[in-house]
PDB file of C-alpha atoms in Angstrom:
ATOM      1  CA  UNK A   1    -199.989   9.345   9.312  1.00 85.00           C
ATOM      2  CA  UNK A   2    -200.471  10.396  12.734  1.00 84.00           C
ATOM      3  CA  UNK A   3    -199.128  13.070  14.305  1.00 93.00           C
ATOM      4  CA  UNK A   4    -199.274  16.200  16.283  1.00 96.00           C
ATOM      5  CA  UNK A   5    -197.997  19.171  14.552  1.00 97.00           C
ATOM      6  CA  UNK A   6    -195.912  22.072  16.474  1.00 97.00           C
ATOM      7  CA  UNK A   7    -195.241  25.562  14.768  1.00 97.00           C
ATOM      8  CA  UNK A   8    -192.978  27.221  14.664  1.00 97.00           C
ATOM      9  CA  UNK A   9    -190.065  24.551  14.974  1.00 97.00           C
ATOM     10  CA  UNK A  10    -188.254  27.651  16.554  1.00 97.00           C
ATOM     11  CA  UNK A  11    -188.875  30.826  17.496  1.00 97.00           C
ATOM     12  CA  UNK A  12    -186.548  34.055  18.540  1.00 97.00           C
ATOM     13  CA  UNK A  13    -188.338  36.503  20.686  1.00 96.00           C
ATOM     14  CA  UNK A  14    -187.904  39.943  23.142  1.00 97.00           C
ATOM     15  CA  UNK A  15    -189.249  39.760  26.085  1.00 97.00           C
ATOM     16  CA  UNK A  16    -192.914  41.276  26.249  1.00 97.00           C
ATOM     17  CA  UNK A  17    -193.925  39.956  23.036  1.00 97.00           C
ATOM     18  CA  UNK A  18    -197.255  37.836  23.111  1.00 97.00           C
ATOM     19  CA  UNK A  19    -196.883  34.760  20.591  1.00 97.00           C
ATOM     20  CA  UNK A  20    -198.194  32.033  20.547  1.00 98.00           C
ATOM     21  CA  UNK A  21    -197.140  28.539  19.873  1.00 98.00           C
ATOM     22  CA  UNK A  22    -199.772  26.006  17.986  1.00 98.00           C
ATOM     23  CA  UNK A  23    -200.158  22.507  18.238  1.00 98.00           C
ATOM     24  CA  UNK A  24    -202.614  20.046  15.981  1.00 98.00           C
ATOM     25  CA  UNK A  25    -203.406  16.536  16.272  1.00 97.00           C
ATOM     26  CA  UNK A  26    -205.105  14.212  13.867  1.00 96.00           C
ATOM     27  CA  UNK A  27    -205.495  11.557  15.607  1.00 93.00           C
ATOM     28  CA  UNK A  28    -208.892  12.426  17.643  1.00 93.00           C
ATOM     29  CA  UNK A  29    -207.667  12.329  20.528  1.00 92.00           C
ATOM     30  CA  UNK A  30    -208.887  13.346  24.137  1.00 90.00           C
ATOM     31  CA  UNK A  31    -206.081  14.904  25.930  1.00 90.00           C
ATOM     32  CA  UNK A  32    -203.875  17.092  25.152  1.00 92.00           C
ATOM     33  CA  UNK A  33    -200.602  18.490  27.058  1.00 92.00           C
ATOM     34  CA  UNK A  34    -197.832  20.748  27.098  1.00 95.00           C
ATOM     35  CA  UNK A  35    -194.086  20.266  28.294  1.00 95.00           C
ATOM     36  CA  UNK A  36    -191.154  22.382  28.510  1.00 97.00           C
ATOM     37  CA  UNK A  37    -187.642  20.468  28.659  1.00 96.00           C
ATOM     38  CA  UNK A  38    -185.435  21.707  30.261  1.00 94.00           C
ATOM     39  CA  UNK A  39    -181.368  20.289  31.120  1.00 89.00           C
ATOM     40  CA  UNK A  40    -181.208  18.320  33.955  1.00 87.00           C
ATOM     41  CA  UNK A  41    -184.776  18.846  35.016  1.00 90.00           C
ATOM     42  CA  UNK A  42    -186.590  16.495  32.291  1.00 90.00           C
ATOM     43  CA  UNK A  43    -190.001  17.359  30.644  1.00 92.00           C
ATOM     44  CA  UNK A  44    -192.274  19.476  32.855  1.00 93.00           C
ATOM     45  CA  UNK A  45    -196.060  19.848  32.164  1.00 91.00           C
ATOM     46  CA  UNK A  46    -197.267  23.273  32.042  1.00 95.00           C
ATOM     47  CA  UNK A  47    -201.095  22.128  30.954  1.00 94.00           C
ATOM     48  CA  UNK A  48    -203.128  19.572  30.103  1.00 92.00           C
ATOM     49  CA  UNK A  49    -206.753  19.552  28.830  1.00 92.00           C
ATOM     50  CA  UNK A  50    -209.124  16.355  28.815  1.00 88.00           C
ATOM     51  CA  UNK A  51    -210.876  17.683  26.450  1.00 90.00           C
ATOM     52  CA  UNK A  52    -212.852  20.671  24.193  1.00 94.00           C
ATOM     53  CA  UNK A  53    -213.219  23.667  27.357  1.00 94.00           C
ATOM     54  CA  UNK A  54    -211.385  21.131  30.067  1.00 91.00           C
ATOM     55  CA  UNK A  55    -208.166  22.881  30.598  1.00 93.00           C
ATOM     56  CA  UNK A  56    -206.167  22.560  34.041  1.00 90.00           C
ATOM     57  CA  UNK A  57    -202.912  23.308  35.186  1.00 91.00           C
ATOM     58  CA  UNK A  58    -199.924  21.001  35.277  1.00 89.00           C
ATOM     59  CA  UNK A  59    -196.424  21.460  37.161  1.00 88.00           C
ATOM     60  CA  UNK A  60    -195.118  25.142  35.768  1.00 94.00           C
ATOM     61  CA  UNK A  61    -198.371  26.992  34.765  1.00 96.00           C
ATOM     62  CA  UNK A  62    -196.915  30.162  35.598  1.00 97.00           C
ATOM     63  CA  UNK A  63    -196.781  32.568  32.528  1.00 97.00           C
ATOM     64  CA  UNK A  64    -198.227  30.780  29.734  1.00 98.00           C
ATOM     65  CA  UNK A  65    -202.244  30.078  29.208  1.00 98.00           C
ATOM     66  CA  UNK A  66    -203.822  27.527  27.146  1.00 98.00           C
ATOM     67  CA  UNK A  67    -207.003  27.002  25.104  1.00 96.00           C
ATOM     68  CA  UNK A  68    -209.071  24.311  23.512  1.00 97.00           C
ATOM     69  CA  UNK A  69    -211.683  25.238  21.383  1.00 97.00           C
ATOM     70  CA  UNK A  70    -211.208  22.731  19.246  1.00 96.00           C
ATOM     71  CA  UNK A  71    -210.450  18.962  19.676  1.00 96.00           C
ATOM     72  CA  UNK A  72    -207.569  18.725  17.553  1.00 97.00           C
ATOM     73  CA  UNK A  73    -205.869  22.177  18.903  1.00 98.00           C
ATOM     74  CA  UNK A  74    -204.462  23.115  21.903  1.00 98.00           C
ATOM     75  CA  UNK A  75    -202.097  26.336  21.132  1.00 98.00           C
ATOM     76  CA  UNK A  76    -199.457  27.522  24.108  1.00 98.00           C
ATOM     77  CA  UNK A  77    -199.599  31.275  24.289  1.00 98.00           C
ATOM     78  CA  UNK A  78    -196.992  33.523  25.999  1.00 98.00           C
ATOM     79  CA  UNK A  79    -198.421  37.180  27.189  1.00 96.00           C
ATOM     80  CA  UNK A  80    -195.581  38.731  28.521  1.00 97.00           C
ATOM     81  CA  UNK A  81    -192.429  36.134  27.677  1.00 98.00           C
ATOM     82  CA  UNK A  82    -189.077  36.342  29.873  1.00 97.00           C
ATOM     83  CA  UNK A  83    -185.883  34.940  29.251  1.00 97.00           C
ATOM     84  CA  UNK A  84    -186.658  32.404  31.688  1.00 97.00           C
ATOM     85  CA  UNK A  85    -189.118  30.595  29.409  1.00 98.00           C
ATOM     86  CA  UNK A  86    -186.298  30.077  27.308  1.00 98.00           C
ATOM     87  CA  UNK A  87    -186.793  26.698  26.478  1.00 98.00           C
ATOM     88  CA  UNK A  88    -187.916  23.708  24.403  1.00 97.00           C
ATOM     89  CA  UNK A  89    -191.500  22.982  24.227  1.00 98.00           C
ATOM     90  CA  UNK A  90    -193.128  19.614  23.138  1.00 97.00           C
ATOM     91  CA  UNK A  91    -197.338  19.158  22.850  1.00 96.00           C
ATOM     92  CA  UNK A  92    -198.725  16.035  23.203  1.00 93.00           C
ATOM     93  CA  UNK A  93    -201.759  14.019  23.077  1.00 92.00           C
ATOM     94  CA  UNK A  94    -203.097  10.974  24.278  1.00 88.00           C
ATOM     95  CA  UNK A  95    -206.769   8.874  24.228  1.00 82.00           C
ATOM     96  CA  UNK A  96    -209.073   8.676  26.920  1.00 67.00           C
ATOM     97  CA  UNK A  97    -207.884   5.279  27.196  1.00 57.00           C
ATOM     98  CA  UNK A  98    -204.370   6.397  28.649  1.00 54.00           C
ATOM     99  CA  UNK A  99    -202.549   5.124  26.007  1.00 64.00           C
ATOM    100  CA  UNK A 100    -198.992   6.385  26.190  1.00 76.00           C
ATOM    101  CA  UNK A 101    -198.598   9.780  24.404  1.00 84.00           C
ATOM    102  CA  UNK A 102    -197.681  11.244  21.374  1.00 90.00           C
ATOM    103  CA  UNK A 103    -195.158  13.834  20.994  1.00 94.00           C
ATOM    104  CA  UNK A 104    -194.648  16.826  18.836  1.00 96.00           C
ATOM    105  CA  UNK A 105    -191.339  16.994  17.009  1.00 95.00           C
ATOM    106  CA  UNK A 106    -190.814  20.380  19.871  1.00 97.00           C
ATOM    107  CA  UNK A 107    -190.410  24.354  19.078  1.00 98.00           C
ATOM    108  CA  UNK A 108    -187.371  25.848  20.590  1.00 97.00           C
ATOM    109  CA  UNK A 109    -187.913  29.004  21.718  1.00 98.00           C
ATOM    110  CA  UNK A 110    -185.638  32.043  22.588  1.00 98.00           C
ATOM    111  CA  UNK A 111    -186.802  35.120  24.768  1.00 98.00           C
ATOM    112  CA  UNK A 112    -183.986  37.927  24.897  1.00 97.00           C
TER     113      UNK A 112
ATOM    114  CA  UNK B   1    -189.488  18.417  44.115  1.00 70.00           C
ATOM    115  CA  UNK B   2    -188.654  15.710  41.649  1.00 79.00           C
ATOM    116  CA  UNK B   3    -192.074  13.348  41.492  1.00 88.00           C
ATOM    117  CA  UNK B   4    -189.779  10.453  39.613  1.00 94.00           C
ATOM    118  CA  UNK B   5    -185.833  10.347  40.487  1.00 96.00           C
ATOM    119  CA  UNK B   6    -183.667   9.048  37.542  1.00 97.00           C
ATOM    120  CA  UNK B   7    -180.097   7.544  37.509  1.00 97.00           C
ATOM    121  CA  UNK B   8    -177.320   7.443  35.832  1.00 97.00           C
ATOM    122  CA  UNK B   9    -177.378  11.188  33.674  1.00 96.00           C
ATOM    123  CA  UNK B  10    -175.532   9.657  31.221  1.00 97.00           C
ATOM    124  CA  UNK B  11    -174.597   5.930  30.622  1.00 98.00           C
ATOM    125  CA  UNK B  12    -171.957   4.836  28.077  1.00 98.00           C
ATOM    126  CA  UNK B  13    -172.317   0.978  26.869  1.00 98.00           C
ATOM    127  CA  UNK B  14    -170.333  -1.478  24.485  1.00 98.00           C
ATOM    128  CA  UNK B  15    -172.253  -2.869  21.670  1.00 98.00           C
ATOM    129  CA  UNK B  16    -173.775  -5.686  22.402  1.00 98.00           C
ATOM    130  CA  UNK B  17    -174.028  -4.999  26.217  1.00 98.00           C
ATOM    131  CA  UNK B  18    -177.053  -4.282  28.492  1.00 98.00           C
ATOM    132  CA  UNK B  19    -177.889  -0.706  29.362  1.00 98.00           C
ATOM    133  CA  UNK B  20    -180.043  -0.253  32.577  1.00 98.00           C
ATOM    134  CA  UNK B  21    -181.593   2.591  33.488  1.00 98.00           C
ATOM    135  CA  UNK B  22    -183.423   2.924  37.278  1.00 98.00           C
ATOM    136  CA  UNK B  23    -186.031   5.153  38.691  1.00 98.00           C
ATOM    137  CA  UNK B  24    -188.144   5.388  41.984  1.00 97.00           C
ATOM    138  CA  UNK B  25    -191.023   7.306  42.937  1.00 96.00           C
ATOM    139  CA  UNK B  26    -192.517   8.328  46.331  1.00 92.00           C
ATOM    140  CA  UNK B  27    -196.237   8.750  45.026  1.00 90.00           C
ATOM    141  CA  UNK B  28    -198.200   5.567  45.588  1.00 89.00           C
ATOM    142  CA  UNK B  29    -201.427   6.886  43.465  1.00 87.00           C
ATOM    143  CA  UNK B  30    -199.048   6.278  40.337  1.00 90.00           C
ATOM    144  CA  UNK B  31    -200.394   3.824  37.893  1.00 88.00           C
ATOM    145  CA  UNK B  32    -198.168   4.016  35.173  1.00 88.00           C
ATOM    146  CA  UNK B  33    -195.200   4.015  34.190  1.00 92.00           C
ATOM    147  CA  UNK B  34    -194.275   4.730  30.434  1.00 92.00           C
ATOM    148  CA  UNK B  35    -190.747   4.946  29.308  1.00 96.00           C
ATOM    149  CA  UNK B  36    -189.931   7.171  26.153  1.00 96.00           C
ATOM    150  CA  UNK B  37    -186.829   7.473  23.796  1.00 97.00           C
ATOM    151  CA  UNK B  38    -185.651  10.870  22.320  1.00 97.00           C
ATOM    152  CA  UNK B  39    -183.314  11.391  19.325  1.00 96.00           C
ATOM    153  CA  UNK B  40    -181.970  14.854  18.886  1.00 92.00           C
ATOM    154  CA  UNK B  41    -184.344  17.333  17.221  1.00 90.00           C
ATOM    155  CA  UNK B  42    -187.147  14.798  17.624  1.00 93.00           C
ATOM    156  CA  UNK B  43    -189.725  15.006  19.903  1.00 94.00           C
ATOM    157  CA  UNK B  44    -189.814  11.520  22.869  1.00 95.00           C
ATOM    158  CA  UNK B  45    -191.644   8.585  21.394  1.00 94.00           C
ATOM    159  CA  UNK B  46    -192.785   5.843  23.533  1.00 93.00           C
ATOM    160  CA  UNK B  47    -190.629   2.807  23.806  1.00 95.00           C
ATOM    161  CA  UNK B  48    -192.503   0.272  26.633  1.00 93.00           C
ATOM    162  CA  UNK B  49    -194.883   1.116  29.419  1.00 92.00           C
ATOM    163  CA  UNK B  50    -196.121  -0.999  32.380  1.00 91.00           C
ATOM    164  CA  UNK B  51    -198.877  -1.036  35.355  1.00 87.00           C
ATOM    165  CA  UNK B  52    -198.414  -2.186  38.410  1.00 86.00           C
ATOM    166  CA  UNK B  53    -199.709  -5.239  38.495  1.00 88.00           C
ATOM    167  CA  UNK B  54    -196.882  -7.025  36.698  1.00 90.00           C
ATOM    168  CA  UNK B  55    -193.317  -7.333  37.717  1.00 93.00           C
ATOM    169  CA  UNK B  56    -191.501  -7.197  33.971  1.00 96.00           C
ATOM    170  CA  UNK B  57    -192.420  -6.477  30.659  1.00 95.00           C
ATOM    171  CA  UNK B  58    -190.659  -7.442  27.496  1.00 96.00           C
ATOM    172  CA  UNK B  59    -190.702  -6.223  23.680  1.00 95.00           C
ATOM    173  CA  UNK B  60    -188.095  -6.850  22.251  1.00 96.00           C
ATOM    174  CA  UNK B  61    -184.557  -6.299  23.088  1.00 97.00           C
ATOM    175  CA  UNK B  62    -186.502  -3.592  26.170  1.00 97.00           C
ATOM    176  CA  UNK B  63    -187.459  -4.665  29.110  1.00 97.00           C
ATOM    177  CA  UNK B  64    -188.943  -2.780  32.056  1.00 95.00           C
ATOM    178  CA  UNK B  65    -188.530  -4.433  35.520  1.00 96.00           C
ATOM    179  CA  UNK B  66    -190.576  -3.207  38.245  1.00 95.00           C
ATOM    180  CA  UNK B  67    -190.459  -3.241  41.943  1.00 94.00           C
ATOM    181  CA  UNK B  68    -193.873  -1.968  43.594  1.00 92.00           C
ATOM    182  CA  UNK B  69    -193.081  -2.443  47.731  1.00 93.00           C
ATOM    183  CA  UNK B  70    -189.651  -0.781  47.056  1.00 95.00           C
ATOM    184  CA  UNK B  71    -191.445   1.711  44.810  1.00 95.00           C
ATOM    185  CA  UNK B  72    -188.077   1.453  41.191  1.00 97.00           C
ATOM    186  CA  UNK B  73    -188.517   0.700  37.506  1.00 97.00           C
ATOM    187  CA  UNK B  74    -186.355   0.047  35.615  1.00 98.00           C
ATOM    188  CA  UNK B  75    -185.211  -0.201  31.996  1.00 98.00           C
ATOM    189  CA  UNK B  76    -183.005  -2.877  30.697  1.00 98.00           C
ATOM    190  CA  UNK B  77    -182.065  -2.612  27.129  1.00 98.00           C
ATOM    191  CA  UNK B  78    -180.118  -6.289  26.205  1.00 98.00           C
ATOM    192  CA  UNK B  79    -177.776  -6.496  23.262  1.00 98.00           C
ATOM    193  CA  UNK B  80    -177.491  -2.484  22.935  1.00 98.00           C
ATOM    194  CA  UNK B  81    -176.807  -1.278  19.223  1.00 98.00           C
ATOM    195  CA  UNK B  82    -175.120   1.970  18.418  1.00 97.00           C
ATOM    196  CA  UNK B  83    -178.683   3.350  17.182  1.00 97.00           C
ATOM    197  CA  UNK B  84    -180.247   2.751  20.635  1.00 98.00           C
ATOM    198  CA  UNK B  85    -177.968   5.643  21.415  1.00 98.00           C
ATOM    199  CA  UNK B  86    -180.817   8.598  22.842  1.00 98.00           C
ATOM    200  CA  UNK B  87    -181.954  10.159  25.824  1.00 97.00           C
ATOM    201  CA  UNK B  88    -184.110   7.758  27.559  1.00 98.00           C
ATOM    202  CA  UNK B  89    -187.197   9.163  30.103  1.00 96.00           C
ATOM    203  CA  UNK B  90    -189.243   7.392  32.636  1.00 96.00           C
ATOM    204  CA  UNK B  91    -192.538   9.374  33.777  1.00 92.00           C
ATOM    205  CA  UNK B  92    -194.877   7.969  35.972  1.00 91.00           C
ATOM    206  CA  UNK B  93    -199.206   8.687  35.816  1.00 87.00           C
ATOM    207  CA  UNK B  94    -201.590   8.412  38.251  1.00 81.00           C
ATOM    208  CA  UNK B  95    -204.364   8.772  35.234  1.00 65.00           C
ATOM    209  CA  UNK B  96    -203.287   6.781  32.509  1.00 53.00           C
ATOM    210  CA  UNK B  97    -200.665   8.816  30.182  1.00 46.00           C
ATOM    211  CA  UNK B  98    -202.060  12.136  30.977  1.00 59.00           C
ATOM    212  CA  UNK B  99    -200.548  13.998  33.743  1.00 73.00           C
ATOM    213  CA  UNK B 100    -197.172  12.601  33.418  1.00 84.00           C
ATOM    214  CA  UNK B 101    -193.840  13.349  35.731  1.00 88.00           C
ATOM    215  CA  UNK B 102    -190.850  12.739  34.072  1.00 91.00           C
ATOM    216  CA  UNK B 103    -187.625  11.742  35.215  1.00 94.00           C
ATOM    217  CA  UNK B 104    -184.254  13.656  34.352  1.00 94.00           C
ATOM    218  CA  UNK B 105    -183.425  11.672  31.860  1.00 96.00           C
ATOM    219  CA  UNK B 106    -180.393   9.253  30.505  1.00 97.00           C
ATOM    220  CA  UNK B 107    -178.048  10.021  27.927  1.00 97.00           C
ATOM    221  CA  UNK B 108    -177.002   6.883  26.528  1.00 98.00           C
ATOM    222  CA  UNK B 109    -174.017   6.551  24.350  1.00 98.00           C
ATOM    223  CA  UNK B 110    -173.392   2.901  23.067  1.00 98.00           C
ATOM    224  CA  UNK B 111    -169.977   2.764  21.024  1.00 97.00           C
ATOM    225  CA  UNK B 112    -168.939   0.196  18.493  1.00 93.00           C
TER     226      UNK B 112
END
């Protein structure tokens, strides 16, 4: 079955404590993003990569960083978190082609 | 600055009515222009997308309409059921479904 695959589903946190938030696809694709929803702003990309090394930065880069080593993963990682990233987070990948995207079922995450 | 501008926030329909759903954009380098339904706890899943170069696109009970001098989309959803009750999202691309802005999204609520 395809899919991309989010863990944790949700996460509590203190602010100042890295952690990091992984994301897997099996479908071989391409690109690979990251959004943060938000009420009453929508999904926001933070990154995107277009592929294995490729990473850039997407609307709200500020405070997280991103890697791709690997095709299929693309973790989110928090260094310092603050209550502002509060949020819900969805990765999601796409082929080269620019089919639409697949989503990750989201990880909801708390900083306090 | 909002990239894609969505209206209504929420949108409450009879069964068997038609739900529409409009969004513009300013940014003429946008190609595409996906539209994605979210269930709560789930992550958005693509429903219809269109390019530019057609002026509606149909599967289904969904339709997107789309007007490229005044720069809207739109979503029409005929004969709405109580299970097409989601948040709906338009984004628009400039590369293909990488890179996309999302509107604000549309809570729609179709009652029996």
């Amino acid at each position: 079955e395809a899919q991309v695959t989010q863990n944790p589903r949700y996460l509590i946190t203190v602010t100042g404590k890295k952690l990091t938030v992984t994301c897997s696809q099996n479908m071989n694709h391409e690109y690979m993003s990251w959004y943060r929803q938000d009420p009453g702003l929508g999904l926001r990309q933070i990154y995107y990569s277009m592929n294995v090394e490729v990473t850039d930065k997407g609307d709200v880069p500020e405070g997280y960083k991103v890697s791709r080593k690997e095709k299929r993963n693309f973790p989110l990682i928090l260094e310092s978190p603050s209550p502002n990233q509060t949020s819900l987070y969805f990765c999601a990948s796409s082929t080269r082609q620019g089919r639409g995207a697949f989503f990750g079922q989201g990880t909801r995450l708390t900083v306090v | 600055q909002q990239q894609v501008k969505q209206s209504p926030q929420s949108l409450i329909v009879q069964k068997g009515g038609i739900s529409i759903i409009n969004c513009a954009y300013e940014n003429t380098a946008f190609d595409y222009f996906p539209w994605y339904q979210q269930f709560p706890g789930k992550g958005p899943a693509l429903l219809i997308a269109i390019r530019p170069d057609v002026s509606e696109k149909k599967e289904g009970r969904f339709t997107i309409s789309f007007n490229k001098s005044a720069k809207q989309f739109s979503l029409h959803i005929m004969d709405s059921q109580p299970g097409d009750s989601a948040t709906y999202f338009c984004a628009a691309g400039a590369h293909g479904a990488n890179n996309l802005f999302f509107g604000t999204g549309t809570r729609l609520t179709v009652i029996p």
